[in-house]
Amino acid sequence: MKNFESRVDELRKKFEGALAGVNDDRALEDLRNEFLSRKRGHLTLFFDDLKALTPEERPVAGKLVNELKIQVQEALTTRQGKLATRVVTPDKADLTLPGEKLPWGAPHPLMLFQEEIENIFLAMGFSIAEGPEIETDYYNFEALNFPPHHPARDSWDTLYLGDDLLLRTHTSPMQIRVMEKFKPPIRIIIPGKVYRREAIDPTHLPMFCQVEGLLVDEGVTLAHLKGTLEHFLKTLLGDKIEIRFRPSFFPFTEPSAEVDISCILCRGKDPACPICGGTGWKELLGAGMVDPQVLKNVNIDPERYSGWAFGLGIERTAMFRYQIADMRIFYENDLRFTRQFSLK
Amino acid sequence: MKISLNWLKEYLDGDISVQTAVEALERIGLMVEGREEKDGDIVLEVETYSNRPDTLGHLGMARELAVALGLRLKERNWPLSELAVRTADLADVQILDADLCPRYCGVVVKGIKVGPSPAWLQKRIESMGLNPINNVVDVSNYVLFSTSHPIHAFDLDKIAGARVIIRRAKKGERLLCLDGTDLSLAPDMLVIADEVKPIALAGVIGGQASAVTEETKDIFIESAYFNPVSVRLTRKAAGLQTDASYRFERGADISFPPQAALMAASLLTPFGGRSSREPADVFPLPPKKKEIILRHRRITELLGVQVDETFVQKTLTDLELGVEQQQPGVWRVKAPSWRVDLDREADLIEEVARFYGYEKVPSVVPSLQVVDPIPDKSREKLDRVRPLLFHYGFNEVINFSFSDADRERLLATGFEAIQIRNPISAKASLLRTNILGGLLETAAWNKNRGLDAIQIFETGNVYFRDERGCRERLTLGLLSTGMREEPHWRQKSREADFFHLKGVCEALLQQLRYEPFSFEKAEHPCFEPGSGLAMAYKEEKIGYLGLVVGRIREVFDLKQPVCAAEIDLELLFGKQPKPFTYEAVAKYPAIVRDVSLLVPRDVSYQDICKAIEKLPLPILEESRLIDLYSGESVPKDKISLSFRFVYRHLQRTLLAEEVDRAEQQVLVQLKRAFGAQLREGGKIDNRTGKN
């Protein structure tokens, strides 16, 4: 028993000595483990030793060990408090040390850009609809007023999966799917991947992202299309850009328009301009009034309803906005490239 | 389409500058994509549309410009050196398949001396980027680029029996084409044949045997209208594309064949050519003249601007449309035969808009009434998934949907990959059946560029074929390799290991309320043996995770461990998650007890959890594994698991005895089920720290 008491004293001294030398969190934690670890702490082992004592001795010895344990715990807690105070004391810590690094993941720039586009239309009460990438000839072409075997199809060079099955060449088939299911007024935008049989080069990819817009209601006019797209493009690309509508041809719109925006790089002054080639304009999207045949194909009366639609390539728009020369970079997924855009 | 400014002036009355021409063309949608100066001429490269074959010649472009600029078109005369004998008496034209050839017109020109073209003609041909060949070929090309109507010249003497038969090819027939192609003809191809054999592939290319040569004296000029679809299918099957087929497949002017033939004959008179004014014109299927009703009101309704009625009438008349006012504000309109694009009221409204000027249509933001949003559940859920993953430190990537046989074999997902029939390359001949392949490629790309911490994800479709056909499924792929963070003075960098990725999957399922989820050991061809887990929600498998197997890592040159997971989002999003309900925040304190147990090694943690969950203990709020230890002080066949149990009663403060009883129940249950033993000194009441 005497022996036991002296061992307790010894341990107390050992603890006090060690505590005096502690000056950081890690040392304090080590000390805590050394004495209180539930597996092999000095005090834990002491409790085990109690079993060797006589029943009379046990309560006294137990009390001694318990007192030491409480003393150790309190001393550790007090010390921890002091250490904590020490770290925030300006004169003792170098506050210029960098703060902890918080990891963050970043969205892909194409998705960020897509969301930016979506948000502009969501604010105008549009819904988002996504559709299948594997499509039938009917939805991708026929319902959109491409007659079978018409050369118009050549501009939408297609990857075929079967006689009637293909990878959609544009997001427009979803126009049909939505109009089949919902009655006007319809206001949707359709983002998604589309596919073309194109060799990879800096401005062409066999897969790219598009956003389609569709509005069908009573009394919708070409003037509305112009107004909406102007609002959209200025919100997306800045008030300073100019927008030009010029006649074009798409089988599923009539009248059709191509929409150009003024070159923000050279303003039409540099014949070698990588964006506009000196013309001062960059072709950005295709649009038009929904062809009456398309409305008929989905049982919407073109005498009562009219609508407009547009389609825009996300990569091309992002390239214009950030002056990115090579489209392929979006699909290299170099994190040094992609992560930058979450900072914007 | 190349357009020469000097050539345009053959048709346009009045002098126009190149600037005027370019601006006018672009205003009406004919974009000038290039221009070059050539021998005092300017040649424009003008973008044309597939519905406007009439603009594939200078006459058509001149018509557009005349209306846009208010100019007149010149009348051109094509005088002949008359031949008394009618063409029909010199050659017998017979159409056997009128569905594919509704009109065939021929003119015989006799007595030609084949030779070089005069300078003016050579210049024209060169301006189109072609080499002059001889007067006959050059005249054919001149007619084509002038009028957009393709014609073809045969050597009359080489047409057996002087019979020109337009018919479908017979099985086994061949044609040696002008370009040297020896073509095996299929029965659905339309040919021009003589008494014996095919001499040309209709609308596409002529044959060598009947070609005009230096020795040719008399020629037969073909000027026809062929069915556009037939020409397109034939030239595709033959693998040929010519200036002629390009125009025929877009639709030629069915009224024009005699004029084109006589124009050619006239142009050949300087070389001795003599011909009859009366061509052999077989026209079994004249098209019906279609009338279109145009309402002024509809123009306003569609364009959103009031276009003056006189402007409408003048524009359409200038475009050579037949316009007749039926009643005020309503016209009956007949389009000329060369305008194959004008069929309906909307087409006419576009014509009005084009010449009115899109820039004069006002910009009006529509006043939008409230409409019910069209729901897209999958998209809504995806919009929750992605931010969670960013929050967990994962970067989004997008890879191409393509794959190839090697990759599919390597990753062996068990899905049948969908083949692309006409792939751009062998490397992109299949559609991916997994997200992992692209993620591995992305990881390798970044690793090779010095990045060490790679945590990436992609959401996109995988594609496969099953008994229901071609399918696509929205899938999430996750990959984590290297360190989770760069070294830093405050933190030890942690390696991205299996349990990190498992934590990500768990957090995701939990935050989306897909609970209860579970994991079962499952082998997967992509994973190291024994490292794979199958993920399940409500007992249905939704995905898997594991450590990518070495042989796959090697292919991507990834040496360090790579953890990956895939979750079938389509399946998951189709399931109902646990409904969200608000729970009142507990008012009464919890009692926290830590317990260390010795458990046989072959008992899985998940089974222990299930056993604890089965206990009817409403006061047990949470049980969490806080430590795991195996070492000297633990028997070899056992492992020490430390749990933290949180007990709480929602209506009152718990009594220590109640907790003791509950704890005892837990211990008894675990002992009975798994032989779990309490470690000595393995109970701590955290509130007091007392054993």
PDB file of C-alpha atoms in Angstrom, chain A residues 19-201:
ATOM      1  CA  LEU A  19       3.117  19.270 -18.301  1.00  0.00           C
ATOM      2  CA  ALA A  20       5.600  22.090 -17.730  1.00  0.00           C
ATOM      3  CA  GLY A  21       7.310  21.167 -20.984  1.00  0.00           C
ATOM      4  CA  VAL A  22       4.102  21.171 -23.029  1.00  0.00           C
ATOM      5  CA  ASN A  23       3.759  24.165 -25.316  1.00  0.00           C
ATOM      6  CA  ASP A  24       1.587  23.044 -28.179  1.00  0.00           C
ATOM      7  CA  ASP A  25      -1.584  21.142 -28.843  1.00  0.00           C
ATOM      8  CA  ARG A  26       0.094  18.082 -30.157  1.00  0.00           C
ATOM      9  CA  ALA A  27       2.356  17.663 -27.077  1.00  0.00           C
ATOM     10  CA  LEU A  28      -0.663  18.183 -24.872  1.00  0.00           C
ATOM     11  CA  GLU A  29      -2.592  15.501 -26.732  1.00  0.00           C
ATOM     12  CA  ASP A  30       0.347  13.117 -26.446  1.00  0.00           C
ATOM     13  CA  LEU A  31       0.498  13.747 -22.716  1.00  0.00           C
ATOM     14  CA  ARG A  32      -3.202  13.147 -22.396  1.00  0.00           C
ATOM     15  CA  ASN A  33      -2.830   9.849 -24.185  1.00  0.00           C
ATOM     16  CA  GLU A  34       0.167   8.868 -22.103  1.00  0.00           C
ATOM     17  CA  PHE A  35      -1.804   9.233 -18.904  1.00  0.00           C
ATOM     18  CA  LEU A  36      -5.423   8.733 -19.785  1.00  0.00           C
ATOM     19  CA  SER A  37      -5.475   6.516 -22.856  1.00  0.00           C
ATOM     20  CA  ARG A  38      -8.179   3.951 -22.405  1.00  0.00           C
ATOM     21  CA  LYS A  39      -5.855   1.336 -23.707  1.00  0.00           C
ATOM     22  CA  ARG A  40      -2.519   1.944 -22.156  1.00  0.00           C
ATOM     23  CA  GLY A  41      -2.619   5.181 -20.201  1.00  0.00           C
ATOM     24  CA  HIS A  42      -0.611   5.168 -16.959  1.00  0.00           C
ATOM     25  CA  LEU A  43      -3.740   5.832 -14.976  1.00  0.00           C
ATOM     26  CA  THR A  44      -5.759   3.178 -16.778  1.00  0.00           C
ATOM     27  CA  LEU A  45      -3.106   0.633 -15.934  1.00  0.00           C
ATOM     28  CA  PHE A  46      -3.133   1.860 -12.324  1.00  0.00           C
ATOM     29  CA  PHE A  47      -6.815   1.087 -12.104  1.00  0.00           C
ATOM     30  CA  ASP A  48      -6.030  -2.399 -13.345  1.00  0.00           C
ATOM     31  CA  ASP A  49      -3.489  -2.779 -10.569  1.00  0.00           C
ATOM     32  CA  LEU A  50      -6.154  -2.094  -7.943  1.00  0.00           C
ATOM     33  CA  LYS A  51      -7.336  -5.635  -8.413  1.00  0.00           C
ATOM     34  CA  ALA A  52      -4.155  -6.896  -6.847  1.00  0.00           C
ATOM     35  CA  LEU A  53      -4.872  -5.104  -3.568  1.00  0.00           C
ATOM     36  CA  THR A  54      -6.795  -6.454  -0.618  1.00  0.00           C
ATOM     37  CA  PRO A  55     -10.478  -5.533  -0.395  1.00  0.00           C
ATOM     38  CA  GLU A  56      -9.641  -3.188   2.525  1.00  0.00           C
ATOM     39  CA  GLU A  57      -6.908  -1.396   0.688  1.00  0.00           C
ATOM     40  CA  ARG A  58      -8.803  -1.039  -2.542  1.00  0.00           C
ATOM     41  CA  PRO A  59     -11.129   1.895  -1.687  1.00  0.00           C
ATOM     42  CA  VAL A  60      -8.288   4.008  -0.302  1.00  0.00           C
ATOM     43  CA  ALA A  61      -6.010   3.291  -3.196  1.00  0.00           C
ATOM     44  CA  GLY A  62      -8.861   3.795  -5.629  1.00  0.00           C
ATOM     45  CA  LYS A  63      -9.533   7.176  -4.133  1.00  0.00           C
ATOM     46  CA  LEU A  64      -5.861   8.144  -4.510  1.00  0.00           C
ATOM     47  CA  VAL A  65      -5.766   7.138  -8.151  1.00  0.00           C
ATOM     48  CA  ASN A  66      -9.058   8.819  -8.836  1.00  0.00           C
ATOM     49  CA  GLU A  67      -7.841  12.033  -7.270  1.00  0.00           C
ATOM     50  CA  LEU A  68      -4.759  11.934  -9.455  1.00  0.00           C
ATOM     51  CA  LYS A  69      -6.919  11.286 -12.482  1.00  0.00           C
ATOM     52  CA  ILE A  70      -9.123  14.278 -11.709  1.00  0.00           C
ATOM     53  CA  GLN A  71      -6.013  16.404 -11.086  1.00  0.00           C
ATOM     54  CA  VAL A  72      -4.522  15.294 -14.409  1.00  0.00           C
ATOM     55  CA  GLN A  73      -7.735  15.960 -16.277  1.00  0.00           C
ATOM     56  CA  GLU A  74      -8.166  19.395 -14.768  1.00  0.00           C
ATOM     57  CA  ALA A  75      -4.535  20.311 -15.339  1.00  0.00           C
ATOM     58  CA  LEU A  76      -4.787  19.215 -18.957  1.00  0.00           C
ATOM     59  CA  THR A  77      -7.986  21.211 -19.435  1.00  0.00           C
ATOM     60  CA  THR A  78      -6.482  24.316 -17.841  1.00  0.00           C
ATOM     61  CA  ARG A  79      -3.361  23.971 -19.940  1.00  0.00           C
ATOM     62  CA  GLN A  80      -5.400  23.512 -23.068  1.00  0.00           C
ATOM     63  CA  GLY A  81      -7.240  26.722 -22.295  1.00  0.00           C
ATOM     64  CA  LYS A  82      -3.930  28.515 -21.900  1.00  0.00           C
ATOM     65  CA  LEU A  83      -2.552  27.069 -25.095  1.00  0.00           C
ATOM     66  CA  ALA A  84      -5.661  28.143 -26.917  1.00  0.00           C
ATOM     67  CA  THR A  85      -5.282  31.667 -25.548  1.00  0.00           C
ATOM     68  CA  ARG A  86      -1.652  31.645 -26.523  1.00  0.00           C
ATOM     69  CA  VAL A  87      -2.347  30.921 -30.164  1.00  0.00           C
ATOM     70  CA  VAL A  88      -4.671  33.868 -30.592  1.00  0.00           C
ATOM     71  CA  THR A  89      -2.397  36.237 -28.720  1.00  0.00           C
ATOM     72  CA  PRO A  90      -1.053  38.571 -31.368  1.00  0.00           C
ATOM     73  CA  ASP A  91       2.397  38.992 -29.925  1.00  0.00           C
ATOM     74  CA  LYS A  92       3.075  35.308 -29.817  1.00  0.00           C
ATOM     75  CA  ALA A  93       1.729  34.054 -33.156  1.00  0.00           C
ATOM     76  CA  ASP A  94       2.727  35.185 -36.625  1.00  0.00           C
ATOM     77  CA  LEU A  95      -0.626  36.235 -37.938  1.00  0.00           C
ATOM     78  CA  THR A  96       0.758  36.512 -41.422  1.00  0.00           C
ATOM     79  CA  LEU A  97       0.854  32.732 -41.560  1.00  0.00           C
ATOM     80  CA  PRO A  98      -1.634  31.501 -44.133  1.00  0.00           C
ATOM     81  CA  GLY A  99      -5.022  30.322 -43.002  1.00  0.00           C
ATOM     82  CA  GLU A 100      -6.202  26.808 -43.449  1.00  0.00           C
ATOM     83  CA  LYS A 101      -6.771  25.679 -46.976  1.00  0.00           C
ATOM     84  CA  LEU A 102     -10.394  24.819 -47.633  1.00  0.00           C
ATOM     85  CA  PRO A 103     -10.788  22.533 -50.605  1.00  0.00           C
ATOM     86  CA  TRP A 104     -13.473  23.419 -53.106  1.00  0.00           C
ATOM     87  CA  GLY A 105     -14.702  21.707 -56.200  1.00  0.00           C
ATOM     88  CA  ALA A 106     -15.555  23.652 -59.319  1.00  0.00           C
ATOM     89  CA  PRO A 107     -18.258  23.263 -61.949  1.00  0.00           C
ATOM     90  CA  HIS A 108     -17.297  22.716 -65.572  1.00  0.00           C
ATOM     91  CA  PRO A 109     -17.205  26.058 -67.420  1.00  0.00           C
ATOM     92  CA  LEU A 110     -19.748  24.875 -69.987  1.00  0.00           C
ATOM     93  CA  MET A 111     -22.190  24.069 -67.223  1.00  0.00           C
ATOM     94  CA  LEU A 112     -21.555  27.421 -65.579  1.00  0.00           C
ATOM     95  CA  PHE A 113     -22.193  29.174 -68.834  1.00  0.00           C
ATOM     96  CA  GLN A 114     -25.270  27.078 -69.473  1.00  0.00           C
ATOM     97  CA  GLU A 115     -26.619  27.987 -66.054  1.00  0.00           C
ATOM     98  CA  GLU A 116     -26.007  31.640 -66.733  1.00  0.00           C
ATOM     99  CA  ILE A 117     -28.065  31.342 -69.906  1.00  0.00           C
ATOM    100  CA  GLU A 118     -30.763  29.343 -68.132  1.00  0.00           C
ATOM    101  CA  ASN A 119     -31.032  31.893 -65.363  1.00  0.00           C
ATOM    102  CA  ILE A 120     -31.747  34.716 -67.788  1.00  0.00           C
ATOM    103  CA  PHE A 121     -34.655  32.733 -69.221  1.00  0.00           C
ATOM    104  CA  LEU A 122     -35.839  31.384 -65.884  1.00  0.00           C
ATOM    105  CA  ALA A 123     -36.260  35.006 -64.834  1.00  0.00           C
ATOM    106  CA  MET A 124     -38.584  35.449 -67.823  1.00  0.00           C
ATOM    107  CA  GLY A 125     -40.719  32.521 -66.707  1.00  0.00           C
ATOM    108  CA  PHE A 126     -39.232  29.863 -68.952  1.00  0.00           C
ATOM    109  CA  SER A 127     -38.935  26.250 -67.828  1.00  0.00           C
ATOM    110  CA  ILE A 128     -36.041  23.947 -68.487  1.00  0.00           C
ATOM    111  CA  ALA A 129     -36.635  20.709 -70.364  1.00  0.00           C
ATOM    112  CA  GLU A 130     -34.066  18.118 -71.285  1.00  0.00           C
ATOM    113  CA  GLY A 131     -34.556  15.367 -73.799  1.00  0.00           C
ATOM    114  CA  PRO A 132     -33.005  12.172 -75.081  1.00  0.00           C
ATOM    115  CA  GLU A 133     -29.742  12.228 -77.014  1.00  0.00           C
ATOM    116  CA  ILE A 134     -30.654   9.086 -78.930  1.00  0.00           C
ATOM    117  CA  GLU A 135     -33.434  10.221 -81.224  1.00  0.00           C
ATOM    118  CA  THR A 136     -35.518   8.945 -84.076  1.00  0.00           C
ATOM    119  CA  ASP A 137     -35.439  10.374 -87.560  1.00  0.00           C
ATOM    120  CA  TYR A 138     -38.966  11.620 -86.962  1.00  0.00           C
ATOM    121  CA  TYR A 139     -38.126  13.902 -84.042  1.00  0.00           C
ATOM    122  CA  ASN A 140     -34.740  15.006 -85.278  1.00  0.00           C
ATOM    123  CA  PHE A 141     -35.803  15.732 -88.861  1.00  0.00           C
ATOM    124  CA  GLU A 142     -39.233  14.858 -90.144  1.00  0.00           C
ATOM    125  CA  ALA A 143     -41.378  16.535 -87.519  1.00  0.00           C
ATOM    126  CA  LEU A 144     -39.115  19.567 -87.867  1.00  0.00           C
ATOM    127  CA  ASN A 145     -40.114  19.830 -91.517  1.00  0.00           C
ATOM    128  CA  PHE A 146     -37.040  18.239 -93.055  1.00  0.00           C
ATOM    129  CA  PRO A 147     -38.499  16.162 -95.892  1.00  0.00           C
ATOM    130  CA  PRO A 148     -36.912  12.727 -96.244  1.00  0.00           C
ATOM    131  CA  HIS A 149     -33.804  12.865 -98.431  1.00  0.00           C
ATOM    132  CA  HIS A 150     -33.763  16.630 -98.546  1.00  0.00           C
ATOM    133  CA  PRO A 151     -30.329  18.274 -98.934  1.00  0.00           C
ATOM    134  CA  ALA A 152     -31.211  20.476 -95.946  1.00  0.00           C
ATOM    135  CA  ARG A 153     -30.181  17.476 -93.879  1.00  0.00           C
ATOM    136  CA  ASP A 154     -26.613  17.835 -95.116  1.00  0.00           C
ATOM    137  CA  SER A 155     -26.067  20.849 -92.853  1.00  0.00           C
ATOM    138  CA  TRP A 156     -26.868  18.603 -89.911  1.00  0.00           C
ATOM    139  CA  ASP A 157     -24.360  15.875 -90.643  1.00  0.00           C
ATOM    140  CA  THR A 158     -25.655  12.959 -88.683  1.00  0.00           C
ATOM    141  CA  LEU A 159     -24.215  10.040 -86.731  1.00  0.00           C
ATOM    142  CA  TYR A 160     -26.556   7.082 -87.225  1.00  0.00           C
ATOM    143  CA  LEU A 161     -27.149   4.255 -84.769  1.00  0.00           C
ATOM    144  CA  GLY A 162     -29.721   2.412 -86.885  1.00  0.00           C
ATOM    145  CA  ASP A 163     -32.008   2.882 -89.879  1.00  0.00           C
ATOM    146  CA  ASP A 164     -34.240   5.198 -87.959  1.00  0.00           C
ATOM    147  CA  LEU A 165     -32.103   5.898 -84.914  1.00  0.00           C
ATOM    148  CA  LEU A 166     -29.512   8.623 -84.594  1.00  0.00           C
ATOM    149  CA  LEU A 167     -27.665  10.876 -82.195  1.00  0.00           C
ATOM    150  CA  ARG A 168     -29.624  14.111 -82.160  1.00  0.00           C
ATOM    151  CA  THR A 169     -27.922  16.768 -84.259  1.00  0.00           C
ATOM    152  CA  HIS A 170     -29.602  19.609 -82.408  1.00  0.00           C
ATOM    153  CA  THR A 171     -31.746  20.158 -79.326  1.00  0.00           C
ATOM    154  CA  SER A 172     -34.741  20.969 -81.556  1.00  0.00           C
ATOM    155  CA  PRO A 173     -36.359  17.484 -81.395  1.00  0.00           C
ATOM    156  CA  MET A 174     -37.225  18.357 -77.817  1.00  0.00           C
ATOM    157  CA  GLN A 175     -39.360  21.229 -79.185  1.00  0.00           C
ATOM    158  CA  ILE A 176     -41.560  18.577 -80.741  1.00  0.00           C
ATOM    159  CA  ARG A 177     -41.628  16.389 -77.641  1.00  0.00           C
ATOM    160  CA  VAL A 178     -42.632  19.333 -75.465  1.00  0.00           C
ATOM    161  CA  MET A 179     -45.278  20.616 -77.873  1.00  0.00           C
ATOM    162  CA  GLU A 180     -46.746  17.128 -78.173  1.00  0.00           C
ATOM    163  CA  LYS A 181     -47.205  17.006 -74.425  1.00  0.00           C
ATOM    164  CA  PHE A 182     -48.118  20.534 -73.410  1.00  0.00           C
ATOM    165  CA  LYS A 183     -50.585  23.077 -74.718  1.00  0.00           C
ATOM    166  CA  PRO A 184     -49.617  26.703 -75.352  1.00  0.00           C
ATOM    167  CA  PRO A 185     -48.569  28.978 -73.814  1.00  0.00           C
ATOM    168  CA  ILE A 186     -45.241  27.157 -73.881  1.00  0.00           C
ATOM    169  CA  ARG A 187     -42.036  28.769 -72.755  1.00  0.00           C
ATOM    170  CA  ILE A 188     -39.043  26.485 -72.448  1.00  0.00           C
ATOM    171  CA  ILE A 189     -35.350  26.305 -72.947  1.00  0.00           C
ATOM    172  CA  ILE A 190     -33.662  23.045 -73.767  1.00  0.00           C
ATOM    173  CA  PRO A 191     -29.992  22.616 -72.938  1.00  0.00           C
ATOM    174  CA  GLY A 192     -28.121  19.484 -73.917  1.00  0.00           C
ATOM    175  CA  LYS A 193     -25.464  17.634 -75.802  1.00  0.00           C
ATOM    176  CA  VAL A 194     -25.764  17.304 -79.563  1.00  0.00           C
ATOM    177  CA  TYR A 195     -23.747  15.359 -82.095  1.00  0.00           C
ATOM    178  CA  ARG A 196     -22.493  15.970 -85.593  1.00  0.00           C
ATOM    179  CA  ARG A 197     -20.358  13.911 -87.878  1.00  0.00           C
ATOM    180  CA  GLU A 198     -17.481  16.378 -87.813  1.00  0.00           C
ATOM    181  CA  ALA A 199     -13.754  15.826 -87.535  1.00  0.00           C
ATOM    182  CA  ILE A 200     -12.220  17.430 -84.466  1.00  0.00           C
ATOM    183  CA  ASP A 201     -10.499  20.758 -85.073  1.00  0.00           C
TER     184      ASP A 201
END
